[in-house]
XYZ file of N, CA and C in Angstrom:
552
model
N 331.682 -50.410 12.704
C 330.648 -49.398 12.548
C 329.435 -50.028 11.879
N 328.312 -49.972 12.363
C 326.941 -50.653 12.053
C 325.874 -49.196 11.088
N 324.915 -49.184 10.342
C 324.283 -48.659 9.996
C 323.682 -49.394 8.809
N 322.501 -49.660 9.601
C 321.350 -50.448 9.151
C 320.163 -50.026 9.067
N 319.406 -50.430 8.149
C 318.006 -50.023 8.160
C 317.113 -51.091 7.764
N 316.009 -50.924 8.938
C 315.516 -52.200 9.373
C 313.878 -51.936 8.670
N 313.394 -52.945 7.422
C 312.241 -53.179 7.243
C 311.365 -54.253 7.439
N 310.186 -54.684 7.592
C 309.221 -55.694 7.859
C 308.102 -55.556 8.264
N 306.740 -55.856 8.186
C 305.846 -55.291 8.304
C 305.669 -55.447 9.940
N 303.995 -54.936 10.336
C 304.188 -54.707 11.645
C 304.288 -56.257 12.203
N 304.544 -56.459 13.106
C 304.580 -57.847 13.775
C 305.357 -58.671 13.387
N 306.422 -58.351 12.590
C 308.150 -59.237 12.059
C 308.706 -59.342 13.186
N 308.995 -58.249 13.952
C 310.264 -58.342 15.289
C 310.491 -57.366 15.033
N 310.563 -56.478 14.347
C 311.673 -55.628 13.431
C 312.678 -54.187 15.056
N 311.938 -53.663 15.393
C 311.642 -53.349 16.810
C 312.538 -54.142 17.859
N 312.183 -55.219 18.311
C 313.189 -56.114 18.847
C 314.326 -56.509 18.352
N 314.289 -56.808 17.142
C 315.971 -56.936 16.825
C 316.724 -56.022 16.317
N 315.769 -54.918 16.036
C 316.697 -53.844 15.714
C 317.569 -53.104 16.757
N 316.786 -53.233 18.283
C 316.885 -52.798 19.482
C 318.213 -53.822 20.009
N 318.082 -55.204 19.910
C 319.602 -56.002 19.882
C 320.702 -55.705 19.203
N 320.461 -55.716 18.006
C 321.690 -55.530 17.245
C 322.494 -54.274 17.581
N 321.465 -53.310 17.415
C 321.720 -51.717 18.135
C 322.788 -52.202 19.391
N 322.342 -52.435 20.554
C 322.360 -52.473 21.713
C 324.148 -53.516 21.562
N 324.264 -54.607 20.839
C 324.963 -55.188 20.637
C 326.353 -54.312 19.776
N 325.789 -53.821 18.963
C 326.851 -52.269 18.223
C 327.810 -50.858 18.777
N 326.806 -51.416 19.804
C 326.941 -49.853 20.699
C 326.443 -48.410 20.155
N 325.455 -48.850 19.327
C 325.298 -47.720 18.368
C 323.537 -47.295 18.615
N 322.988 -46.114 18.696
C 321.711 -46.218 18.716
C 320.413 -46.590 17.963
N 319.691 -47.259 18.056
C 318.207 -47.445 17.677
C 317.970 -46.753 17.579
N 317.143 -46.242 16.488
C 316.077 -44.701 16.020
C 314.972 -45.541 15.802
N 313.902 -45.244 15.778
C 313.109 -45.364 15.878
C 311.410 -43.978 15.519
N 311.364 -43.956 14.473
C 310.532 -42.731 14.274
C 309.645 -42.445 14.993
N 308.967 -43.715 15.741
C 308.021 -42.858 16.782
C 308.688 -42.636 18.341
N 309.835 -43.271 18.560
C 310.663 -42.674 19.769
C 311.145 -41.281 19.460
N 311.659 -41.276 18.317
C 311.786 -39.529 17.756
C 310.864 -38.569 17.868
N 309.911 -38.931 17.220
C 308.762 -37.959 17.437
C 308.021 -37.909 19.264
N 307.847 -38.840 20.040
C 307.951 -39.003 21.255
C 308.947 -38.134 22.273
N 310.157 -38.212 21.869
C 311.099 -36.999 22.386
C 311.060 -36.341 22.323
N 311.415 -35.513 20.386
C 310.929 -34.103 20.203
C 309.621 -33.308 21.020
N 308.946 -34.132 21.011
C 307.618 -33.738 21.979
C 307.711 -33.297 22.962
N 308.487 -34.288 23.950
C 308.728 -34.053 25.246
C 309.818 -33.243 25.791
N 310.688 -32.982 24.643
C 311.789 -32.220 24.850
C 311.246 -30.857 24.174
N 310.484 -30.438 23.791
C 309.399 -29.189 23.464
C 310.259 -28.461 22.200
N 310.890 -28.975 21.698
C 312.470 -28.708 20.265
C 311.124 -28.225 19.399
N 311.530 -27.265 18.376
C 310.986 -26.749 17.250
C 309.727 -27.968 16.751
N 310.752 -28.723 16.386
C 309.642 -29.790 15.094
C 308.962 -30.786 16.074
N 309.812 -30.645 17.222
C 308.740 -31.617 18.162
C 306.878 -30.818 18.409
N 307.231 -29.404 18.710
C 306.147 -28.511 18.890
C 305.370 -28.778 17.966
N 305.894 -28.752 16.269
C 305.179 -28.783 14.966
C 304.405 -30.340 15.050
N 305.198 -31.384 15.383
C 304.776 -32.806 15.561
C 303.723 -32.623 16.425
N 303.704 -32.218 17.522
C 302.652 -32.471 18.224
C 301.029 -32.141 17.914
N 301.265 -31.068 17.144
C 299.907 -30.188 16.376
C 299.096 -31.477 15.663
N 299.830 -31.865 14.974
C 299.357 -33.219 14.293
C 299.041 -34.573 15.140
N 299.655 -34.382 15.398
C 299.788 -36.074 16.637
C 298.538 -35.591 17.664
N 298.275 -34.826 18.223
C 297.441 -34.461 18.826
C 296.049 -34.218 18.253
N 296.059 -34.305 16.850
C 294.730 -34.155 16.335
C 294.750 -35.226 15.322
N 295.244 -36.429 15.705
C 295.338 -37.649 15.469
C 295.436 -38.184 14.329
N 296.603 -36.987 13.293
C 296.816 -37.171 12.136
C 298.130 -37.394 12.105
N 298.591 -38.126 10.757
C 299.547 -38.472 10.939
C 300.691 -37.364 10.850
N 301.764 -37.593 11.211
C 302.613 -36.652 10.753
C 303.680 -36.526 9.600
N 303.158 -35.364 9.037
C 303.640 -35.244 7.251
C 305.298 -35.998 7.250
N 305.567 -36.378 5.777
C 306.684 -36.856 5.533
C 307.885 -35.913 5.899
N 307.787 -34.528 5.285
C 308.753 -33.468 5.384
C 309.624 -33.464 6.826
N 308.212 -32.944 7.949
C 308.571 -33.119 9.384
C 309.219 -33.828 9.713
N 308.913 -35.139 9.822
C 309.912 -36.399 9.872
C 311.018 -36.720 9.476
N 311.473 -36.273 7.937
C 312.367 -36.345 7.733
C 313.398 -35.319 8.173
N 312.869 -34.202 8.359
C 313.567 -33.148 9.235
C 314.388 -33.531 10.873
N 313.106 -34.339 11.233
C 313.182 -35.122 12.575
C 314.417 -35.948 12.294
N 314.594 -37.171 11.939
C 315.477 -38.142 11.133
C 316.800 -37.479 11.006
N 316.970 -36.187 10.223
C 318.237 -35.498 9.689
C 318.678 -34.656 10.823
N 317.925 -34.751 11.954
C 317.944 -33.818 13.641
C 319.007 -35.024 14.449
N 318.054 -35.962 14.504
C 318.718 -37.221 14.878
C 320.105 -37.818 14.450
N 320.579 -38.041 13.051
C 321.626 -38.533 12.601
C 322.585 -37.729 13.019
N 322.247 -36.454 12.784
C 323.327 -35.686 13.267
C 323.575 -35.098 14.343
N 323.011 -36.021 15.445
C 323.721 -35.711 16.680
C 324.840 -36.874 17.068
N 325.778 -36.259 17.967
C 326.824 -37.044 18.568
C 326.876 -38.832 18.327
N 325.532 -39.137 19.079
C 325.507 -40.488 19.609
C 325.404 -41.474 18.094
N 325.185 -40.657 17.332
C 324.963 -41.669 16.113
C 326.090 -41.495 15.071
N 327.129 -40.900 15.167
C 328.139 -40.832 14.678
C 328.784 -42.105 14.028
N 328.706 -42.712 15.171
C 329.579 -44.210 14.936
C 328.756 -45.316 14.396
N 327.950 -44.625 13.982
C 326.681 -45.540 13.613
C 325.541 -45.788 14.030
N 324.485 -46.892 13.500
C 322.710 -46.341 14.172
C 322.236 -47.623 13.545
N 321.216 -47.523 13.785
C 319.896 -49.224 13.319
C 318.426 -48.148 13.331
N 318.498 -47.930 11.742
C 317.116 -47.139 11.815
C 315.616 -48.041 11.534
N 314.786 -47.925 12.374
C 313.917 -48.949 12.430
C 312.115 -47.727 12.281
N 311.987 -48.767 11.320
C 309.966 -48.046 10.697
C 310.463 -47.005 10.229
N 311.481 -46.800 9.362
C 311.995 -45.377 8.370
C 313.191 -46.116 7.410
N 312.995 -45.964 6.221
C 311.687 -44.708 5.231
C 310.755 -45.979 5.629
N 309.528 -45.204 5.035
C 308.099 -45.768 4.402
C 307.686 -46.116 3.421
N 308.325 -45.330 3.107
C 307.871 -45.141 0.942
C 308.862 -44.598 0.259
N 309.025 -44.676 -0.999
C 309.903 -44.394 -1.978
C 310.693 -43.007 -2.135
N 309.296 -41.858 -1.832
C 310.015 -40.966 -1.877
C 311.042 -40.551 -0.447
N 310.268 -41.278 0.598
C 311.421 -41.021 1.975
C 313.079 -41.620 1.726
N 312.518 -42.840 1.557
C 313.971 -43.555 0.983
C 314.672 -42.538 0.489
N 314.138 -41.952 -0.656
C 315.542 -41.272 -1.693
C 315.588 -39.953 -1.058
N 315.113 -39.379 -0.128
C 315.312 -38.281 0.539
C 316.369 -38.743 1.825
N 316.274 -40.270 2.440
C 317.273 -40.698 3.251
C 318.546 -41.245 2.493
N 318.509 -41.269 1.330
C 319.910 -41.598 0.471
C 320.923 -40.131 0.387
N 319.330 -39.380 -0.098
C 320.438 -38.227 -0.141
C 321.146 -38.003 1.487
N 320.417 -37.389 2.087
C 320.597 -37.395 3.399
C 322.005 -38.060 3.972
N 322.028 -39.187 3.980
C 323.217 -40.526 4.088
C 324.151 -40.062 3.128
N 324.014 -39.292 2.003
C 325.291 -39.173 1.373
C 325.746 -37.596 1.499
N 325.307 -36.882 1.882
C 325.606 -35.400 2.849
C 325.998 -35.564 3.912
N 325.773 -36.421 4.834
C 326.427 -36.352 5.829
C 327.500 -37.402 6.219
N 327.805 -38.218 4.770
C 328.279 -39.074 4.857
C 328.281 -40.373 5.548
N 327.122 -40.907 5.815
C 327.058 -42.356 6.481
C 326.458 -42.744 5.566
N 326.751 -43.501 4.745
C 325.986 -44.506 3.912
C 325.623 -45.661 4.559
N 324.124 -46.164 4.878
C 323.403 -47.887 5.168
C 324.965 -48.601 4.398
N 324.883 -49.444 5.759
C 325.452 -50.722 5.088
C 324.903 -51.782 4.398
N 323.287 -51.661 4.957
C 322.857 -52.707 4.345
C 321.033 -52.042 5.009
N 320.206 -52.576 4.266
C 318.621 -52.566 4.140
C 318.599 -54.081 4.365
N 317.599 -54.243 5.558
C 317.915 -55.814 5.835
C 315.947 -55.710 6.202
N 315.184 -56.685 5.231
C 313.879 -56.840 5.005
C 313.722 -58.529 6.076
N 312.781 -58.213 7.180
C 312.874 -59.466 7.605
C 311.316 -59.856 6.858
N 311.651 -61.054 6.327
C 310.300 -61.480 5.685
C 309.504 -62.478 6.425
N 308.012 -62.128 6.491
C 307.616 -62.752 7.539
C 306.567 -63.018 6.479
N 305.790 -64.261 6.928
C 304.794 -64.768 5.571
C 303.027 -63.858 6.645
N 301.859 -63.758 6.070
C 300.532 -62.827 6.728
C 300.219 -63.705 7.964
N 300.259 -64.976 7.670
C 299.335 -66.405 8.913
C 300.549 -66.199 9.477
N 302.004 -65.646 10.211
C 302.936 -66.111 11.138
C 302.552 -64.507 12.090
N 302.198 -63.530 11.147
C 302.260 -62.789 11.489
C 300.923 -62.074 12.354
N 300.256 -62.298 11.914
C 298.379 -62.272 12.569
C 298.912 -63.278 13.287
N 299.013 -64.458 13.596
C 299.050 -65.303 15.095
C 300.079 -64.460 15.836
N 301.076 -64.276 15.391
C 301.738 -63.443 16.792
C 301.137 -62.058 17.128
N 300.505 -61.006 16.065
C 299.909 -60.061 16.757
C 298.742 -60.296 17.775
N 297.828 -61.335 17.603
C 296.738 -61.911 18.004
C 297.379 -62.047 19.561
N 298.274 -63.084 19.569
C 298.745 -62.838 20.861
C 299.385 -62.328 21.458
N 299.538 -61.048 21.441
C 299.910 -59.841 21.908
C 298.795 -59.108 22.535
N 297.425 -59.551 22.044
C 296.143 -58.922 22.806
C 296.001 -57.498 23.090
N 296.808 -56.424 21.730
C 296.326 -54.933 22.097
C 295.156 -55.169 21.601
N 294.068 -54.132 21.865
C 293.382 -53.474 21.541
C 292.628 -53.473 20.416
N 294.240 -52.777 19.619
C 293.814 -52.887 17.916
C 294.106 -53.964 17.059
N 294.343 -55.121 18.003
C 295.506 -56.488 17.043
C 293.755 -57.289 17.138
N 293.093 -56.813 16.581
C 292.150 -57.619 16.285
C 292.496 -58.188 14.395
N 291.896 -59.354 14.217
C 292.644 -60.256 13.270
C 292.311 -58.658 11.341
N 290.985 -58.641 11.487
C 291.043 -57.549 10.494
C 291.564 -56.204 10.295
N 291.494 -55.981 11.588
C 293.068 -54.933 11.692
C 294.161 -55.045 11.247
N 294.582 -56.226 11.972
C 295.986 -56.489 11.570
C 296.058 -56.695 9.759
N 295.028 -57.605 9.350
C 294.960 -57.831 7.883
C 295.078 -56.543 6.697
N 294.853 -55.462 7.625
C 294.177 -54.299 6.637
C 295.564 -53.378 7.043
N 296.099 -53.592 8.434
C 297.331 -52.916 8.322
C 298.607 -53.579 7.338
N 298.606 -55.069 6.947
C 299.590 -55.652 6.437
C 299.062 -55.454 4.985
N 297.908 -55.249 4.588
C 297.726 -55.115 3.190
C 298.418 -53.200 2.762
N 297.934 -52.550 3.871
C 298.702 -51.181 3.610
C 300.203 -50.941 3.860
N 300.801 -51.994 4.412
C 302.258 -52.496 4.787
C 302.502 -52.788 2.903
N 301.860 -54.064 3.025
C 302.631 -54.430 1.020
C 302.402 -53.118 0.312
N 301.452 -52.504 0.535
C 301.219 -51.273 -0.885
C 302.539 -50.420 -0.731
N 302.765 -50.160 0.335
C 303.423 -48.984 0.523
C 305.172 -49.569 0.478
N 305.328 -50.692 1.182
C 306.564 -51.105 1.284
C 307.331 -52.367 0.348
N 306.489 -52.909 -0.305
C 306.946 -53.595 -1.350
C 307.466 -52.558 -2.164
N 307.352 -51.487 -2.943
C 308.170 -51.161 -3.893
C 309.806 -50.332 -3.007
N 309.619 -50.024 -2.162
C 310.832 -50.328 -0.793
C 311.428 -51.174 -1.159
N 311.216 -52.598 -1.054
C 311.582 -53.217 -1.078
C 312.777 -53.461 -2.746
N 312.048 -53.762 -3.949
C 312.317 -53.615 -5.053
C 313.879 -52.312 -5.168
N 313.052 -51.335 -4.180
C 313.882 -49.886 -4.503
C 315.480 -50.449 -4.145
N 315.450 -50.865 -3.046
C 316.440 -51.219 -2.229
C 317.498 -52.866 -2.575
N 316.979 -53.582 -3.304
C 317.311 -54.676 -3.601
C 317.732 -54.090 -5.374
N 317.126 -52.676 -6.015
C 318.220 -52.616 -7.275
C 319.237 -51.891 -6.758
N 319.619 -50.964 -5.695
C 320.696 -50.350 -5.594
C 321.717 -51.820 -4.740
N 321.321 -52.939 -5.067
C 322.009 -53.911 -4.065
C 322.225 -53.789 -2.535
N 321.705 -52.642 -1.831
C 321.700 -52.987 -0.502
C 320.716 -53.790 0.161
N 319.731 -54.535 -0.390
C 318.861 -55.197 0.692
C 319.936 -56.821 0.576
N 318.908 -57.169 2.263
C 319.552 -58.541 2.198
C 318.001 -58.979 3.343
N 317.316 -60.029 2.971
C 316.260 -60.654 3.295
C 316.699 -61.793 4.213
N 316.245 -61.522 5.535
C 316.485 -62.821 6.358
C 314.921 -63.255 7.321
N 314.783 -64.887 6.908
C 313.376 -65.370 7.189
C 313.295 -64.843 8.625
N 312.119 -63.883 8.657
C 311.947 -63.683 9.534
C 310.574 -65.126 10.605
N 310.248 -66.112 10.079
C 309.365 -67.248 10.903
C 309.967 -67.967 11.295
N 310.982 -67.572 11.807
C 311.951 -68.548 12.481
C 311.525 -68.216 14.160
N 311.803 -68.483 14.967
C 312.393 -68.282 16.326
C 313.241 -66.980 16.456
N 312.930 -66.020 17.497
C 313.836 -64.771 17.577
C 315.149 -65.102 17.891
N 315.740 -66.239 18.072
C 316.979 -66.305 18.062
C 317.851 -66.256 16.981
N 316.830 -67.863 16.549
C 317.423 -68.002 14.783
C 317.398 -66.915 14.567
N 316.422 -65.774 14.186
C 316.439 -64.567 13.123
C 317.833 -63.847 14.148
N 317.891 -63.384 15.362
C 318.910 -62.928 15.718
C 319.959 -63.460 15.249
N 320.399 -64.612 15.185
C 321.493 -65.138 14.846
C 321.864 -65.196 13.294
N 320.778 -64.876 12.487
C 320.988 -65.103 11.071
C 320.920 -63.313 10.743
N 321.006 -62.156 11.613
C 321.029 -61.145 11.262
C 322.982 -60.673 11.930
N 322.834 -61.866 12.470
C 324.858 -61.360 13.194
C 325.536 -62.173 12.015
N 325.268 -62.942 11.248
C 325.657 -63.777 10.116
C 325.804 -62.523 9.045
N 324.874 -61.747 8.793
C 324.933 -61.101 7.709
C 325.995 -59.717 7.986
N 325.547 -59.375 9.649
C 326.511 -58.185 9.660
C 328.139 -58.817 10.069
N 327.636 -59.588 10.123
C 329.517 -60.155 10.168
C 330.086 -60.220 8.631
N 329.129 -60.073 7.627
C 329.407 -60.284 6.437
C 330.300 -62.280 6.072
């Protein structure tokens, strides 16, 4: 049984290997904006509420989401476990997903931070060529990445569940050094 929660700023992998390991588990990938993407399209209560926001190109409040999140865990497919990826955000989500995890009983096995250094990470968004991966973009999204997710980080490394694997490696290496850790 796998249940992981996957942090790193944007342009780590985090997304891609969370989507392997998942896929490798048999267990599902969550993903908060595939959540909110469904709810949408599947026209569900909080998807309706999500869209009000998303559509007027604000973000969508913490509460919602976490509502979304606690919609998700507790359906069928994630029973046996899950790889939650871009959730929590911040401190107070975290301890609203602890509680959460301990009501419904799945406790994270592990908070796994792939650390990626700013120069590995701007060259690979760069070549990715969206739109918005222009180099001060990216700089100004990774500086609002540390504010918000460094003390994440801290949060998660005193309750002893984080475990940090270099994420400037090659996506294999990091694949292979993330089946190292869940193999324990």
């Amino acid at each position: 049984m796998t249940r992981l929660i996957f942090l790193g700023p944007p342009g780590a992998g985090k997304g891609t290997q969370a989507q392997k390991i998942a896929a490798e588990g048999g267990v599902p990938h969550i993903s908060t904006g595939d959540i909110l993407r469904a709810a949408v399209a599947e026209g569900t209560d909080l998807g309706k509420k999500a869209e009000q926001y998303m559509s007027a190109g604000e973000l969508v409040p913490d509460n919602l989401i976490l509502d979304l999140i606690k919609e998700r865990l507790g359906q069928e497919d994630a029973q046996g476990g899950w790889v939650l990826d871009g959730f929590p955000r911040n401190v107070p989500q975290a301890e609203f997903l602890g509680q959460l995890l301990d009501q419904i009983q799945q406790p994270a096995d592990f908070v796994v931070n792939l650390d990626v250094n700013d120069e590995v990470i701007v060259a690979r968004l760069l070549k990715r060529g969206r739109a918005d991966d222009e180099e001060l973009v990216i700089r100004h999204r990774l500086e609002v990445y540390r504010q918000q997710t460094e003390p994440l980080i801290d949060f998660y490394r005193s309750r002893q569940q984080l475990v940090s694997v270099d994420g400037n490696q090659p996506m294999e290496a990091v694949y292979t050094a993330l089946q190292q850790v869940i193999a324990g």
